mmCIF file of C-alpha atoms in Angstrom:
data_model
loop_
_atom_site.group_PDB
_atom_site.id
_atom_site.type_symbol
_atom_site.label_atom_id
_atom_site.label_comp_id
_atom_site.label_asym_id
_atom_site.label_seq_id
_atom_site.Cartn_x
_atom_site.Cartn_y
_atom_site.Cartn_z
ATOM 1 C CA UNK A 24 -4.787 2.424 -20.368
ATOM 2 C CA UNK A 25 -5.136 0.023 -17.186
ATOM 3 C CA UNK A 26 -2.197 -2.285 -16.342
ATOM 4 C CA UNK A 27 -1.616 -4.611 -13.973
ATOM 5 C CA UNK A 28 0.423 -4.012 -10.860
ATOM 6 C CA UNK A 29 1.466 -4.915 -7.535
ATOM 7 C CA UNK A 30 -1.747 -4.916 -4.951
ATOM 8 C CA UNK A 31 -0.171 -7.057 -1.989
ATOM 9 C CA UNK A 32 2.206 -9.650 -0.780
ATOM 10 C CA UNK A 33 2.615 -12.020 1.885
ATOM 11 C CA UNK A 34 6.235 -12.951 1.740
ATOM 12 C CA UNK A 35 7.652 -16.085 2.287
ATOM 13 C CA UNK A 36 5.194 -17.961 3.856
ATOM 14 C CA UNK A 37 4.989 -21.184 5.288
ATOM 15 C CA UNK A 38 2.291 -23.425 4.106
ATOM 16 C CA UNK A 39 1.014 -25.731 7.037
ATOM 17 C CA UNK A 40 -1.346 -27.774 5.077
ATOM 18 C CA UNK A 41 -2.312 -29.577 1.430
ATOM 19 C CA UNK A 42 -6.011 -30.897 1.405
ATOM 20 C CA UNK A 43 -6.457 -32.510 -2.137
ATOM 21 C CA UNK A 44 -9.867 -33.598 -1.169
ATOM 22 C CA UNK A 45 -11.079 -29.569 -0.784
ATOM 23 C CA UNK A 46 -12.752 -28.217 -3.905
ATOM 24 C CA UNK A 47 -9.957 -25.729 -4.139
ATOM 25 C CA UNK A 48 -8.245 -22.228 -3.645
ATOM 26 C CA UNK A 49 -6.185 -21.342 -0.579
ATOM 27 C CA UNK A 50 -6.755 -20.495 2.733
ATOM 28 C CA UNK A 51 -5.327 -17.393 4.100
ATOM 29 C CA UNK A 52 -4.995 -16.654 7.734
ATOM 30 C CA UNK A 53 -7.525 -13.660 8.368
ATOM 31 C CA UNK A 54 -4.819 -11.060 10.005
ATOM 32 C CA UNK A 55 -2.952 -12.136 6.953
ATOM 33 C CA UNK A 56 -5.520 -11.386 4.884
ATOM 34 C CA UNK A 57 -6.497 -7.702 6.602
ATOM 35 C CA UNK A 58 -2.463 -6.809 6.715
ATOM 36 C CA UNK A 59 -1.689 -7.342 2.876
ATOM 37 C CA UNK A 60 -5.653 -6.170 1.534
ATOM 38 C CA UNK A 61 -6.226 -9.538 -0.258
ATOM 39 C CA UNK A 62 -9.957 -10.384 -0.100
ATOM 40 C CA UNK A 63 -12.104 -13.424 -0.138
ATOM 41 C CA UNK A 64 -12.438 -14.855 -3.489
ATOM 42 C CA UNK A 65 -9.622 -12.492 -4.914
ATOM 43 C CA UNK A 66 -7.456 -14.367 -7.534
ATOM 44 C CA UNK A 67 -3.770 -14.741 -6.330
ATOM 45 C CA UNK A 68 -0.326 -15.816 -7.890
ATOM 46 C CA UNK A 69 1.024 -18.526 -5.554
ATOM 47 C CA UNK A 70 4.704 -18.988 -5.826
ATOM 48 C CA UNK A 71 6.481 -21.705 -4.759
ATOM 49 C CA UNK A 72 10.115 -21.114 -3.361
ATOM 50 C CA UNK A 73 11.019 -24.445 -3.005
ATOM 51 C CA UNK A 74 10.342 -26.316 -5.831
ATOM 52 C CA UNK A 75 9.671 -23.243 -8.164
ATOM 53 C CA UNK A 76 5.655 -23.832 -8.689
ATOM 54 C CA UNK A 77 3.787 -20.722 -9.838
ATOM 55 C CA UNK A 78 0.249 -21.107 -10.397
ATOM 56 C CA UNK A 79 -2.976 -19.289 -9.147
ATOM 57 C CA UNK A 80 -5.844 -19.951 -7.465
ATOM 58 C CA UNK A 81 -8.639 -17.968 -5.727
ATOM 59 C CA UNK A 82 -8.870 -17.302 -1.913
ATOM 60 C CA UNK A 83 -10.616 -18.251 1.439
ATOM 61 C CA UNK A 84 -10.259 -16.453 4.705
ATOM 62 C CA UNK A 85 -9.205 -19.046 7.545
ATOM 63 C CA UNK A 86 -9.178 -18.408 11.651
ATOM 64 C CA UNK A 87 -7.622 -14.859 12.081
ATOM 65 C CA UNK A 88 -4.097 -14.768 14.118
ATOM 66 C CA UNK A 89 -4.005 -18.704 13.467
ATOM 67 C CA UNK A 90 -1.151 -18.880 10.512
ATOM 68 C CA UNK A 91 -3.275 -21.147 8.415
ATOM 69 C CA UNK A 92 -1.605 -21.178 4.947
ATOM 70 C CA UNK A 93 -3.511 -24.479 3.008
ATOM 71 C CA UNK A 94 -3.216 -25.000 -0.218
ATOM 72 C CA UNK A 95 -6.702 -26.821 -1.762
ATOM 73 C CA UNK A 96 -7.921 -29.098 -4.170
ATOM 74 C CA UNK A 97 -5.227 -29.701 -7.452
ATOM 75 C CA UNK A 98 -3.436 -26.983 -5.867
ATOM 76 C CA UNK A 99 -2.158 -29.224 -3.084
ATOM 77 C CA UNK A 100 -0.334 -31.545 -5.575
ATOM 78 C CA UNK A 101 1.529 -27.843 -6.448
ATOM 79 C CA UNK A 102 3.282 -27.406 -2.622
ATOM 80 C CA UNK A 103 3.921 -29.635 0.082
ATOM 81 C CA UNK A 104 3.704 -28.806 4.168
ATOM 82 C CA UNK A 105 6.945 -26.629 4.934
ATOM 83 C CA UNK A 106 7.386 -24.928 1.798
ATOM 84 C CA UNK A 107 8.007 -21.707 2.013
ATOM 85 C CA UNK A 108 5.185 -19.382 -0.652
ATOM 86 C CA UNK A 109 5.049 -15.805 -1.942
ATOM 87 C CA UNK A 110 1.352 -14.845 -2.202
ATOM 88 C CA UNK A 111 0.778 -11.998 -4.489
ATOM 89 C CA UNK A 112 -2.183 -10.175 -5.656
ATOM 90 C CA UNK A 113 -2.056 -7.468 -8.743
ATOM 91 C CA UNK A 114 -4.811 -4.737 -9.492
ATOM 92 C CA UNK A 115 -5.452 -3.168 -12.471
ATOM 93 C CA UNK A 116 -4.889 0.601 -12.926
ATOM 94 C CA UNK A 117 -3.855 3.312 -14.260
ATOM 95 C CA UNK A 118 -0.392 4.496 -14.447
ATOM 96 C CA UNK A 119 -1.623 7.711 -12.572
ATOM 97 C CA UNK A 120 -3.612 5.900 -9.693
ATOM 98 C CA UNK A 121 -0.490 3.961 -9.292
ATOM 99 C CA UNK A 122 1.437 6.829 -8.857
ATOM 100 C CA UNK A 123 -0.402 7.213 -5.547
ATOM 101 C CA UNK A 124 -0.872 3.317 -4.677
ATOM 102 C CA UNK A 125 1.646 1.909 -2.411
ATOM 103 C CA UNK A 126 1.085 -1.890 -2.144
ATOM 104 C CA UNK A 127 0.900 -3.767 0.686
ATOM 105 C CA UNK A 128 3.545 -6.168 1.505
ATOM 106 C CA UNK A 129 3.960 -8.428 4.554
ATOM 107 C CA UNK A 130 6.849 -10.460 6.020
ATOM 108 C CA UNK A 131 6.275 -13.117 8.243
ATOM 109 C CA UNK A 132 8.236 -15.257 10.478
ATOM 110 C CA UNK A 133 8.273 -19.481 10.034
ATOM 111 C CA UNK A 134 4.631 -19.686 11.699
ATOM 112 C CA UNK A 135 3.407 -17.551 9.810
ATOM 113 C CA UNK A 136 3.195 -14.211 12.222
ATOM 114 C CA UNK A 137 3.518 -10.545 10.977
ATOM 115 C CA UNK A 138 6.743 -9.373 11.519
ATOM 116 C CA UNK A 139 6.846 -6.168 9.209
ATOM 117 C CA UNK A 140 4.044 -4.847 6.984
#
């Protein structure tokens, strides 16, 4: 039986724009990206720790080392510049691959740099 589990997390981010006029998803800083395994066009969980927003959206890779965090399309009416945002990405496995998964989880400062992962 598969189940769904804990791939990656970029902790407490800071978003640093909302374009309602993109189609939609969220742009993810590249070195953010590579650092917590999320891919282009993976489906995320955005959570909101400001106003308490979950919702989920699919991907895009921005600029690497540039701490782009924007939220797209109907997702922009979701967050607003500042707030701070958990990304997180599950997988689906097995409770025996998991066994020998450890998921990648990163901590960043206020703009948005790696500061553990």
């Amino acid at each position: 039986m598969n189940m769904e589990f804990l791939y990656g997390k970029i902790h407490r981010a800071t978003v640093t724009d909302a374009n309602l006029e993109y189609v939609g998803s969220i742009t993810i800083d590249k070195s953010l990206m590579e650092a917590s395994g999320i891919m282009v066009n993976q489906k995320v969980e955005i959570l909101d720790v400001n106003n308490g927003e979950r919702f989920c959206t699919y991907v895009i890779e921005g600029a690497k080392n540039s701490g782009t965090i924007c939220l797209n399309g109907a997702a922009a009416r979701k967050v607003q510049k500042g707030d701070k945002v958990i990304i997180v990405a599950y997988a689906s496995m097995t409770v025996e691959e998991y066994k020998n998964f450890e998921p990648k989880i990163v901590h960043v400062d206020e703009n948005n740099r790696i500061v553990q992962a």
